[in-house]
Short mmCIF file of C-alpha atoms in Angstrom, two decimals:
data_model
loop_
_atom_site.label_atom_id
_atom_site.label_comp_id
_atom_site.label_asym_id
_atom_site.label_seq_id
_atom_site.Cartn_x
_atom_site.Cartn_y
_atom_site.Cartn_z
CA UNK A 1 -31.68 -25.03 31.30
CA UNK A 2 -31.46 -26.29 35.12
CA UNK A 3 -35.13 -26.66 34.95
CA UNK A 4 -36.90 -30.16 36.71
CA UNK A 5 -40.46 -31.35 37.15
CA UNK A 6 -41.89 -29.90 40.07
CA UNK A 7 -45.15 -31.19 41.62
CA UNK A 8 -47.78 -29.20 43.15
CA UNK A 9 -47.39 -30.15 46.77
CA UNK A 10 -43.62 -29.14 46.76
CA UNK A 11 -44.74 -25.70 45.35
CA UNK A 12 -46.94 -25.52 48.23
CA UNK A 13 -44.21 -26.45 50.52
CA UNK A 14 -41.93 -23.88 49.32
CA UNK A 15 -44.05 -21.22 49.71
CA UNK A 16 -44.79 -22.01 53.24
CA UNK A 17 -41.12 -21.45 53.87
CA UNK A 18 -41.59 -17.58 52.81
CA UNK A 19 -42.73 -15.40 55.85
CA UNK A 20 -46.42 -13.79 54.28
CA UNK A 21 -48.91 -11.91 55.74
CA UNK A 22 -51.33 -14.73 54.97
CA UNK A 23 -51.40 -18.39 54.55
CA UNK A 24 -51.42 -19.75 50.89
CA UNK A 25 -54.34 -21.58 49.96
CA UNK A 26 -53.58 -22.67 46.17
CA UNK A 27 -50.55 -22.65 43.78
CA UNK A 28 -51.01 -22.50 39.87
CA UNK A 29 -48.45 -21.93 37.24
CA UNK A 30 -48.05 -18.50 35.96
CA UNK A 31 -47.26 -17.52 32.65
CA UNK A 32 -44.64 -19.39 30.04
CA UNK A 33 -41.89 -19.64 32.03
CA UNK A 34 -39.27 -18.98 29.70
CA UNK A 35 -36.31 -18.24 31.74
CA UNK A 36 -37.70 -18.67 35.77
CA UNK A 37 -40.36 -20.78 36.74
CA UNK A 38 -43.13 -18.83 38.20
CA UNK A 39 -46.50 -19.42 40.11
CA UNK A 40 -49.44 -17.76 41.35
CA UNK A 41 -50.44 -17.63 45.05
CA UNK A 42 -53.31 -17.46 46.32
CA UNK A 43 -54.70 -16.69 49.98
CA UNK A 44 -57.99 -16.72 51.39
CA UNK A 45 -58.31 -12.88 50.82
CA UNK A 46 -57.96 -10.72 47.57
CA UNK A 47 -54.08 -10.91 48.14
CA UNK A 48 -51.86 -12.71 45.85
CA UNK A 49 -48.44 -13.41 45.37
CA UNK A 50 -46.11 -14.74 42.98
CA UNK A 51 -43.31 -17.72 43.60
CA UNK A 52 -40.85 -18.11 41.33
CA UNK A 53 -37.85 -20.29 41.05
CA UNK A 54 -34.53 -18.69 39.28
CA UNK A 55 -32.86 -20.36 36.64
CA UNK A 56 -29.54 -21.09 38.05
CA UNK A 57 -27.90 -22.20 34.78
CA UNK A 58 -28.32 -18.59 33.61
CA UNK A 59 -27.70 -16.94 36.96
CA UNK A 60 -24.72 -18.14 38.78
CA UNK A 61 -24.60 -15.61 41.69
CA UNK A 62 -28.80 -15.58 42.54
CA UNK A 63 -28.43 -14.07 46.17
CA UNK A 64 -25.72 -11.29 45.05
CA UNK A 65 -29.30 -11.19 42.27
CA UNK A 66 -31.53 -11.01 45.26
CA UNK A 67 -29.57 -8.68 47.44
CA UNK A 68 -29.42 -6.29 43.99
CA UNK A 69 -33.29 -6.67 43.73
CA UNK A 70 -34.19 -5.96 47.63
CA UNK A 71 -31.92 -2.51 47.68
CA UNK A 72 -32.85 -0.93 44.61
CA UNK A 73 -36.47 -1.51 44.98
CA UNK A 74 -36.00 -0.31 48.51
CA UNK A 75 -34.82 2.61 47.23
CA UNK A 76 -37.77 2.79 44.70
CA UNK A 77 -40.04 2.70 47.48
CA UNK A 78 -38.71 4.84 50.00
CA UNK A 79 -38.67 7.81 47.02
CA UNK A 80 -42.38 7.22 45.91
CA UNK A 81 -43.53 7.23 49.86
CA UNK A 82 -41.91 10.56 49.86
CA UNK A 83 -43.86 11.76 46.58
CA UNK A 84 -47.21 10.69 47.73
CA UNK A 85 -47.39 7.50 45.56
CA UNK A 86 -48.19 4.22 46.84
CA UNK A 87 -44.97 2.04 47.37
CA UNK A 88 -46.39 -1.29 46.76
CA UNK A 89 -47.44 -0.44 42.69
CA UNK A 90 -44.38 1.29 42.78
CA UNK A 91 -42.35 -1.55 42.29
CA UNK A 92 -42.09 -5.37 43.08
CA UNK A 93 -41.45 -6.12 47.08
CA UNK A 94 -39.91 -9.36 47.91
CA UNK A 95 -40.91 -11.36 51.44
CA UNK A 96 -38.42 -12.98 53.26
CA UNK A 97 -37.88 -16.17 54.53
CA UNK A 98 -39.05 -17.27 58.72
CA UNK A 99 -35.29 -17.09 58.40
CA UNK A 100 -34.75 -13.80 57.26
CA UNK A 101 -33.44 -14.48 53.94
CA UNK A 102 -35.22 -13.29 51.02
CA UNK A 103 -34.33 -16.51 49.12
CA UNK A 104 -35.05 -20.03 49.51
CA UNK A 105 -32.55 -22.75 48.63
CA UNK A 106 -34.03 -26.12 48.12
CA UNK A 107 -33.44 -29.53 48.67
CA UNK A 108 -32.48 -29.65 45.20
CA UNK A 109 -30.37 -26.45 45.06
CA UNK A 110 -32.80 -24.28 43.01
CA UNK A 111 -33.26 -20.62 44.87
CA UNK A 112 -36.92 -19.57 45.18
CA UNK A 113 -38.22 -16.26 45.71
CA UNK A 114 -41.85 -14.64 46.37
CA UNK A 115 -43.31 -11.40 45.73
CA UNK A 116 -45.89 -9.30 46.30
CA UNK A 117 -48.96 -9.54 43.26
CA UNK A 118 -50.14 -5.80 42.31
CA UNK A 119 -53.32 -6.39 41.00
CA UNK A 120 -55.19 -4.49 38.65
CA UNK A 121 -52.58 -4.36 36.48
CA UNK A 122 -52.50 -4.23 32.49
CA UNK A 123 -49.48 -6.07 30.39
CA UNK A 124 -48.46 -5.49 26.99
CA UNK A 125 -46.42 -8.51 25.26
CA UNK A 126 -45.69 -6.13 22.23
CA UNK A 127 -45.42 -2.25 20.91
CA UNK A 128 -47.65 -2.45 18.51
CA UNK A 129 -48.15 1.07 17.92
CA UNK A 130 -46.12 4.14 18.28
CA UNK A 131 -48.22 5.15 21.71
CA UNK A 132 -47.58 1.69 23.42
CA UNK A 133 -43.72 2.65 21.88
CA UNK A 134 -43.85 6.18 23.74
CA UNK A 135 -45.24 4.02 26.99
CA UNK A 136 -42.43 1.64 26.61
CA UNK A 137 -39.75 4.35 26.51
CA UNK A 138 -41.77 6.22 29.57
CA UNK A 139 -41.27 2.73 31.70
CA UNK A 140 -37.68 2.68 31.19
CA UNK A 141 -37.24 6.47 31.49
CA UNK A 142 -39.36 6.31 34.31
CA UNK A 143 -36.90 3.83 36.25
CA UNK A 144 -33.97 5.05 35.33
CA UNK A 145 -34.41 8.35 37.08
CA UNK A 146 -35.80 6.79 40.61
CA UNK A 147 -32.49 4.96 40.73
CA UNK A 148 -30.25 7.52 39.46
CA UNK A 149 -29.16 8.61 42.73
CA UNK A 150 -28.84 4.71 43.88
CA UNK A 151 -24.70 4.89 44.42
CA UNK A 152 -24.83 1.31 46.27
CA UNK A 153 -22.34 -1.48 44.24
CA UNK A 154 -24.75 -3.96 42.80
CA UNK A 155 -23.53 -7.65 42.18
CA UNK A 156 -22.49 -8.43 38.49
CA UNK A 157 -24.80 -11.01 37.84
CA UNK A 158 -24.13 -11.45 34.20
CA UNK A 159 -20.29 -10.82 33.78
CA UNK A 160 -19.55 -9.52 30.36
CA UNK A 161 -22.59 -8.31 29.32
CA UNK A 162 -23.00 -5.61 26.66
CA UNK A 163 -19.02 -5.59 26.87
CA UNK A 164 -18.02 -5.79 23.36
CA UNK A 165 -14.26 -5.94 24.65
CA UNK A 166 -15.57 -9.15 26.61
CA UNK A 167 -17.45 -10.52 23.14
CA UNK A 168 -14.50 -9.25 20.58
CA UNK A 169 -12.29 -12.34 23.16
CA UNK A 170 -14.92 -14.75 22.89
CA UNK A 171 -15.06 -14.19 18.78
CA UNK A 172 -11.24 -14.27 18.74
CA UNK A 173 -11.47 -17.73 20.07
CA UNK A 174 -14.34 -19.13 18.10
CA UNK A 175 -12.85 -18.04 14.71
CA UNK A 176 -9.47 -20.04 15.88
CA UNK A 177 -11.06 -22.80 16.81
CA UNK A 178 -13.87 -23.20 14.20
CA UNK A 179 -15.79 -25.55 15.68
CA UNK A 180 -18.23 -26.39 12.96
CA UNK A 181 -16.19 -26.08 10.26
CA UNK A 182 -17.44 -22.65 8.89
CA UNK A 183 -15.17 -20.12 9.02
CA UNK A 184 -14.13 -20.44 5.13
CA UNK A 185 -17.46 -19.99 3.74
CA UNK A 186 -18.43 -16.48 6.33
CA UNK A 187 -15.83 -14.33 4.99
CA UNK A 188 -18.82 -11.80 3.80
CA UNK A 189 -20.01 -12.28 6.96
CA UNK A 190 -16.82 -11.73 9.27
CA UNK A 191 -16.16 -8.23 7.15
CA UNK A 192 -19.19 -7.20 8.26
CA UNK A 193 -17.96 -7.81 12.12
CA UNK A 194 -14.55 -6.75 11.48
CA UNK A 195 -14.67 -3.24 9.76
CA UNK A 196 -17.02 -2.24 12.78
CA UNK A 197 -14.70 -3.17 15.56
CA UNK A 198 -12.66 0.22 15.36
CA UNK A 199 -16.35 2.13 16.18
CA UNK A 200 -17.42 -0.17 18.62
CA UNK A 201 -14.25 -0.38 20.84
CA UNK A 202 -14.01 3.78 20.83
CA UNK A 203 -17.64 3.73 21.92
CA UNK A 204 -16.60 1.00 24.93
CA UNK A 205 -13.78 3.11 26.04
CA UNK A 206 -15.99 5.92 26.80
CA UNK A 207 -18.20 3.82 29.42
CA UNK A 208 -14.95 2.33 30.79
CA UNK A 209 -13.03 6.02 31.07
CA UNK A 210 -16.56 7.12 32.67
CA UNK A 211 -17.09 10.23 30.21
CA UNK A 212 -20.71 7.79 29.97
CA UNK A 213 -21.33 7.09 33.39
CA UNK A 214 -22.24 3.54 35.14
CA UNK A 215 -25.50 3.56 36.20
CA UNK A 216 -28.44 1.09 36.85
CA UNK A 217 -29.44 -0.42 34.16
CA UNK A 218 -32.51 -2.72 33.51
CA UNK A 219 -30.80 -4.86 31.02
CA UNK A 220 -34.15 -6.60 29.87
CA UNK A 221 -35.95 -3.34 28.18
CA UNK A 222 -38.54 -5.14 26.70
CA UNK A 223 -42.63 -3.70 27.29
CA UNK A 224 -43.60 -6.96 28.99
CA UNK A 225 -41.55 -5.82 31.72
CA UNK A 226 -43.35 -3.20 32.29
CA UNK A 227 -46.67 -2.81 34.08
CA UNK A 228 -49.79 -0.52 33.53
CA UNK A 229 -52.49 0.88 35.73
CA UNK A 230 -56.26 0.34 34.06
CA UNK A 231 -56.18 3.72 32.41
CA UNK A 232 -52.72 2.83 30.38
CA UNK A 233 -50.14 4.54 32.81
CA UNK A 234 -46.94 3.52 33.59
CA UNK A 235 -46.84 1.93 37.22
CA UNK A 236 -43.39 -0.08 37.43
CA UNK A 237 -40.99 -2.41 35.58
CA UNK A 238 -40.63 -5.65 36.38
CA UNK A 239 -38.31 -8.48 36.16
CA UNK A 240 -35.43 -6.88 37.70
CA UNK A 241 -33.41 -10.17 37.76
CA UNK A 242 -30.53 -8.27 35.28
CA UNK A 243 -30.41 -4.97 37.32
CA UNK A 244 -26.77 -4.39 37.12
CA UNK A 245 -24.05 -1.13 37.50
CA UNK A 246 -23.41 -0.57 33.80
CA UNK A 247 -24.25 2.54 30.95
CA UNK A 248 -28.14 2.74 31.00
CA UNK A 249 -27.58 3.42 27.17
CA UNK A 250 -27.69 -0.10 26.55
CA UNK A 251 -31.07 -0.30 28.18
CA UNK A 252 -32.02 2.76 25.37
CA UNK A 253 -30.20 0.64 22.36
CA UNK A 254 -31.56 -2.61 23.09
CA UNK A 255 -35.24 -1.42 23.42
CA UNK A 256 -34.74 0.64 20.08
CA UNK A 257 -33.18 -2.60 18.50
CA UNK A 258 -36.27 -4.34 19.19
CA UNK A 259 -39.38 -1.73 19.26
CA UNK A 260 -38.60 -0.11 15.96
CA UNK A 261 -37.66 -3.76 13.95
CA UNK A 262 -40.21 -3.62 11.04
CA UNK A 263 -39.76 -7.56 11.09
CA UNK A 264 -38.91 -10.35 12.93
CA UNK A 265 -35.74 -11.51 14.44
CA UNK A 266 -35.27 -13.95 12.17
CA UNK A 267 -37.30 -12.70 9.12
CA UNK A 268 -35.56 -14.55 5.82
CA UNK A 269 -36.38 -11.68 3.53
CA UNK A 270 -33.81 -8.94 4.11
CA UNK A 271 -35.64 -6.39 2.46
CA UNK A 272 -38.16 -6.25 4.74
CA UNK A 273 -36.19 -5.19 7.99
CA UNK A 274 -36.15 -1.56 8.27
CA UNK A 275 -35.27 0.59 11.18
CA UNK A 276 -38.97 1.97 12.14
CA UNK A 277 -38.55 6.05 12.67
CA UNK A 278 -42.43 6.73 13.70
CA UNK A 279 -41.54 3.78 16.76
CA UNK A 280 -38.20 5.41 17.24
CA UNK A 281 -39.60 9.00 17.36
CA UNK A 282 -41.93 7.96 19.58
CA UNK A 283 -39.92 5.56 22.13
CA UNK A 284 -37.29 8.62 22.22
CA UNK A 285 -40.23 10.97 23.57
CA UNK A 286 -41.60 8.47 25.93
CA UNK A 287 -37.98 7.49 27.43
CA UNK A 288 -36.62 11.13 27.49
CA UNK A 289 -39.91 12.45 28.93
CA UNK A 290 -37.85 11.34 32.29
CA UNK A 291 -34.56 10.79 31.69
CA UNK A 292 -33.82 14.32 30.14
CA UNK A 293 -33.62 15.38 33.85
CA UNK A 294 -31.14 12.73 35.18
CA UNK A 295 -28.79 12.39 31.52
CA UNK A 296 -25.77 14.46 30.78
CA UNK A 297 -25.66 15.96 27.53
CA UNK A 298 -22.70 13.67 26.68
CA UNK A 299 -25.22 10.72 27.31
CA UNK A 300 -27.83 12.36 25.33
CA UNK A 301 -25.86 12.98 22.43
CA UNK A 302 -24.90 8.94 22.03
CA UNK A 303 -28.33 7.45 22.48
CA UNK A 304 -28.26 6.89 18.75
CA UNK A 305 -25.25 5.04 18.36
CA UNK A 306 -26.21 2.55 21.61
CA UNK A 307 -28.73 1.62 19.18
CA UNK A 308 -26.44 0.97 16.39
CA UNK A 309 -23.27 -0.53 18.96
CA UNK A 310 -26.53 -2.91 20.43
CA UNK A 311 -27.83 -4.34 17.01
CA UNK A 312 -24.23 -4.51 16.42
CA UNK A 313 -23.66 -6.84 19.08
CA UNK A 314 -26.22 -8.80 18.43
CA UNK A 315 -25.36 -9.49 15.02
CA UNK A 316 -22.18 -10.65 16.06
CA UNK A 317 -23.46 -13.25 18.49
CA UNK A 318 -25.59 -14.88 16.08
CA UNK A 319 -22.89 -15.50 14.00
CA UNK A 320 -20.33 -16.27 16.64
CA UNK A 321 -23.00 -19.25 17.65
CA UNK A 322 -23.21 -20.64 14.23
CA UNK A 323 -19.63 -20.33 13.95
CA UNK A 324 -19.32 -22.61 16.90
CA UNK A 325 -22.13 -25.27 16.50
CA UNK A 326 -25.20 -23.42 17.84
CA UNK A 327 -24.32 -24.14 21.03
CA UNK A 328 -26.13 -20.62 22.80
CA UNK A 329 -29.25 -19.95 20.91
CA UNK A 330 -32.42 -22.47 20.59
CA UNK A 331 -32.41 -22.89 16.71
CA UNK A 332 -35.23 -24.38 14.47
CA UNK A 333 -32.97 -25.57 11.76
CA UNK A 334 -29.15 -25.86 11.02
CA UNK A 335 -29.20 -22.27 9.24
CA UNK A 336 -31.18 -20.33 11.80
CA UNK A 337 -28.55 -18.21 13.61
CA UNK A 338 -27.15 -17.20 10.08
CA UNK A 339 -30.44 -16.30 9.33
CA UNK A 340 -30.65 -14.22 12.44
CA UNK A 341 -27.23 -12.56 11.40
CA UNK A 342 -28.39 -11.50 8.47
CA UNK A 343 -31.70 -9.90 9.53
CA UNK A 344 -29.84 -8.22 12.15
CA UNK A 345 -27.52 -6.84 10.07
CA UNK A 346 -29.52 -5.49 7.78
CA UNK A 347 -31.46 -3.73 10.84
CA UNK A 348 -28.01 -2.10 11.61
CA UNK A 349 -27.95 -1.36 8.01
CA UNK A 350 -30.92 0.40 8.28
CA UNK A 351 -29.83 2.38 11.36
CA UNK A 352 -26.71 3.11 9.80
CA UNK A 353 -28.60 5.06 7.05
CA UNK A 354 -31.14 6.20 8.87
CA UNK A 355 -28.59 7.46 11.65
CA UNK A 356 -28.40 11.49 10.79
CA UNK A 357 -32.15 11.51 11.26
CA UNK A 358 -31.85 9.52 14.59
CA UNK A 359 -29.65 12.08 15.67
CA UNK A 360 -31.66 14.99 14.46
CA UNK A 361 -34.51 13.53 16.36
CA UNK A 362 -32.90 12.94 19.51
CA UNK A 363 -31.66 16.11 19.45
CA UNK A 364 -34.99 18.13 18.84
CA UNK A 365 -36.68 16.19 21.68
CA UNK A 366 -34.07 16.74 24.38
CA UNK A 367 -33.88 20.59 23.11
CA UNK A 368 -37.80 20.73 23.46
CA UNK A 369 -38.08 19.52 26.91
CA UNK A 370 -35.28 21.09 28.19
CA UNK A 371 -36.95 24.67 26.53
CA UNK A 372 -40.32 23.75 28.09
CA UNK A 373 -38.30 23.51 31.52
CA UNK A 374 -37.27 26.78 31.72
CA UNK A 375 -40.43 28.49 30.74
CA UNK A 376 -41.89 26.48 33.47
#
C-alpha cells in the first residue's frame, strides 16, 4: 500500500515545510489511517491542523487530486461567505507550501498535504438509526448543490470508476485468463453477472449520452465523511480526495448500498441481508431535502436504479477478485470475496424486489418538496 515507517521528527519536519499561521509545536497520529496517513497538529494556541500523507499506490495523479480539492472547496467557500456562513466550517481549506504549492513531495516521493482542523466538531462512524440516515443523505445533498454550478474540468483521479463499460473489460479478461483456476465451478455465479449486463450498459449510456449529466461527485458517500456541529447539524463533508466530474447518482447508490444493508458486507447467512426501507426512506428525505433544487427530473426518476446498478457493481468485483487470486481486496480466508459476492447479491436481490416501492418513495418525496415550494 506505498505506506513506510515514519518517525516523529520527520513529521515535524514536513510540516514546517507548509506555510501556517503558527508554528507547530507537537505531531500525533490521527485516526486509523486506512488509506492516507494522517496527523494532528498542534500550535501553541487553540489552532490545530491536520497533516496527512496520500497514498500514492491508490492515487497516481495526487496534485491533479490537490488542484481538484483547492478549486472546489474554493468554490464552497466563496458561496457560503456570500450566504452569511462561516467559510472555514464550511469546508476543509488546504495551506500551501513557503513555495506556493499546496503539496509537499518528499525525499521519499510521498505527497503531503495540511489542512485546517475545525474544531468542535461531532463524527459519526455509522447510521445507526434512520435520523443519523436522513443526516447522512442531508451531507451529501448538501454538497452536491454548492458545487452544482462548479463547471471547472476536475482531474480523473481514479480512471474507470463506477464505469461498468470500464469493469465489463476488466471481467472479460479475468474470465479468459482464469487465474486461479475457478471459472468452472462459478457458473451460478457468472449468470448472475451476465443476465444483468443488458440493464447495466443501457443505464451507462445515459451518463455517457449526457441525458444524466456529469457532475461533482463525492465518490466516498460514507457518514464518516461527513462532519457535525455540537447540536447534530450538517457542517461539511470531508475527505474529498475522490472528488471527480462524473453522475452524482453514484454518490446516491453507493450510500444507499451501504446505509440501508441490514448486515454486513460479508455476512455468511444470506437470509439476513435485506434492503432496509425505514434507512432508505429516510436517507432519500435527508439527500433530496437539497438536491431536489439542483436535480432534473430525469435524475430524480433513476436514483433507484443507481442503487441497484451500484450493488451491482460491487457484486461483480468481488467475484472478479476471487476469480483472479484475490489480488484487490484484503481477505481473511481463501473464500472471503465469494462470500462477499454472495451477500452482495442477495442485497441487490433485495433491491430488486423491493424496487417498485423505492420508486414509489422517491417519487412521493421529490413531489412533496417540490409542492411545499410553490406554496412557499
Amino acid at each position: 500500500m506505498n505506506r513506510y515507517f515514519i518517525c516523529m521528527e520527520e513529521t515535524h519536519s514536513i510540516v514546517r515545510q507548509f506555510a501556517l499561521p503558527e508554528p507547530p509545536t507537537n505531531v500525533t497520529p490521527l485516526g486509523e489511517g486506512f488509506i492516507n496517513d494522517t496527523y494532528l497538529v498542534d500550535t501553541e494556541s487553540e489552532v490545530k491542523y491536520v497533516l496527512q500523507r496520500k497514498n500514492g499506490y491508490i492515487f497516481k495523479n495526487i496534485p491533479g487530486m490537490v488542484d481538484n480539492i483547492c478549486n472546489v472547496t474554493q468554490h464552497i467557500r466563496k458561496k457560503a461567505a456570500a450566504q452569511g456562513l462561516d467559510p472555514e466550517r464550511s469546508t476543509i481549506r488546504l495551506y500551501p507550501t513557503w513555495d506556493g504549492k499546496f503539496y509537499f513531495l518528499d525525499n521519499k516521493q510521498s505527497y503531503w498535504v495540511c489542512m485546517y482542523y475545525i474544531p468542535d466538531t461531532i463524527c459519526y462512524d455509522v447510521a445507526s438509526s434512520p435520523q443519523l440516515a436522513w443526516s447522512g443523505g442531508a451531507g451529501i445533498g448538501l454538497f452536491q448543490e454548492q458545487v452544482a454550478d462548479f463547471t471547472d474540468d476536475l482531474a480523473e483521479v481514479l480512471p474507470g470508476f463506477h464505469d461498468i463499460r470500464y469493469r465489463f473489460g476488466q471481467w472479460e479478461a479475468a474470465l479468459a485468463e482464469n487465474r486461479a483456476g475457478k471459472v468452472s465451478a462459478l457458473a451460478r455465479e457468472i449468470d448472475w453477472i451476465e443476465q444483468r449486463k443488458e440493464e447495466m450498459l443501457a443505464f451507462k449510456v445515459l451518463i455517457e449520452n449526457q441525458t444524466i449529466p456529469s457532475r461533482v461527485s463525492h465518490n466516498d458517500t460514507k457518514i464518516s465523511n461527513i462532519l457535525f456541529d455540537k447540536n447534530g447539524e450538517v457542517l461539511c463533508v470531508i475527505d474529498l480526495d475522490t472528488l471527480m466530474k462524473s453522475s452524482v447518482l453514484y454518490d446516491y447508490g453507493d450510500a444507499i448500498r451501504s446505509y440501508t444493508n441490514t448486515a454486513t458486507e460479508d455476512e455468511p447467512q444470506t437470509n439476513k441481508i435485506a434492503v432496509n426501507l425505514p434507512f432508505f426512506e429516510a436517507y432519500t428525505q435527508g439527500y433530496l431535502s437539497y438536491a431536489h433544487r439542483f436535480l432534473t427530473q430525469t435524475e430524480v426518476e433513476w436514483l433507484p436504479f443507481a442503487a441497484k446498478y451500484i450493488t451491482y457493481e460491487q457484486t461483480l468485483r468481488f467475484l472478479m477478485d476471487y476469480i483472479d487470486g484475490n489480488r484487490y481486496y484484503k481477505i481473511r480466508h481463501p473464500e472471503h470475496n465469494l462470500v462477499r459476492t454472495h451477500a452482495q447479491y442477495a442485497l441487490l436481490q433485495s433491491m430488486e424486489k423491493a424496487y417498485p416501492q423505492m420508486q414509489a418513495v422517491v417519487s412521493e418525496i421529490y413531489l412533496s418538496l417540490h409542492f411545499q415550494n410553490k406554496i412557499l
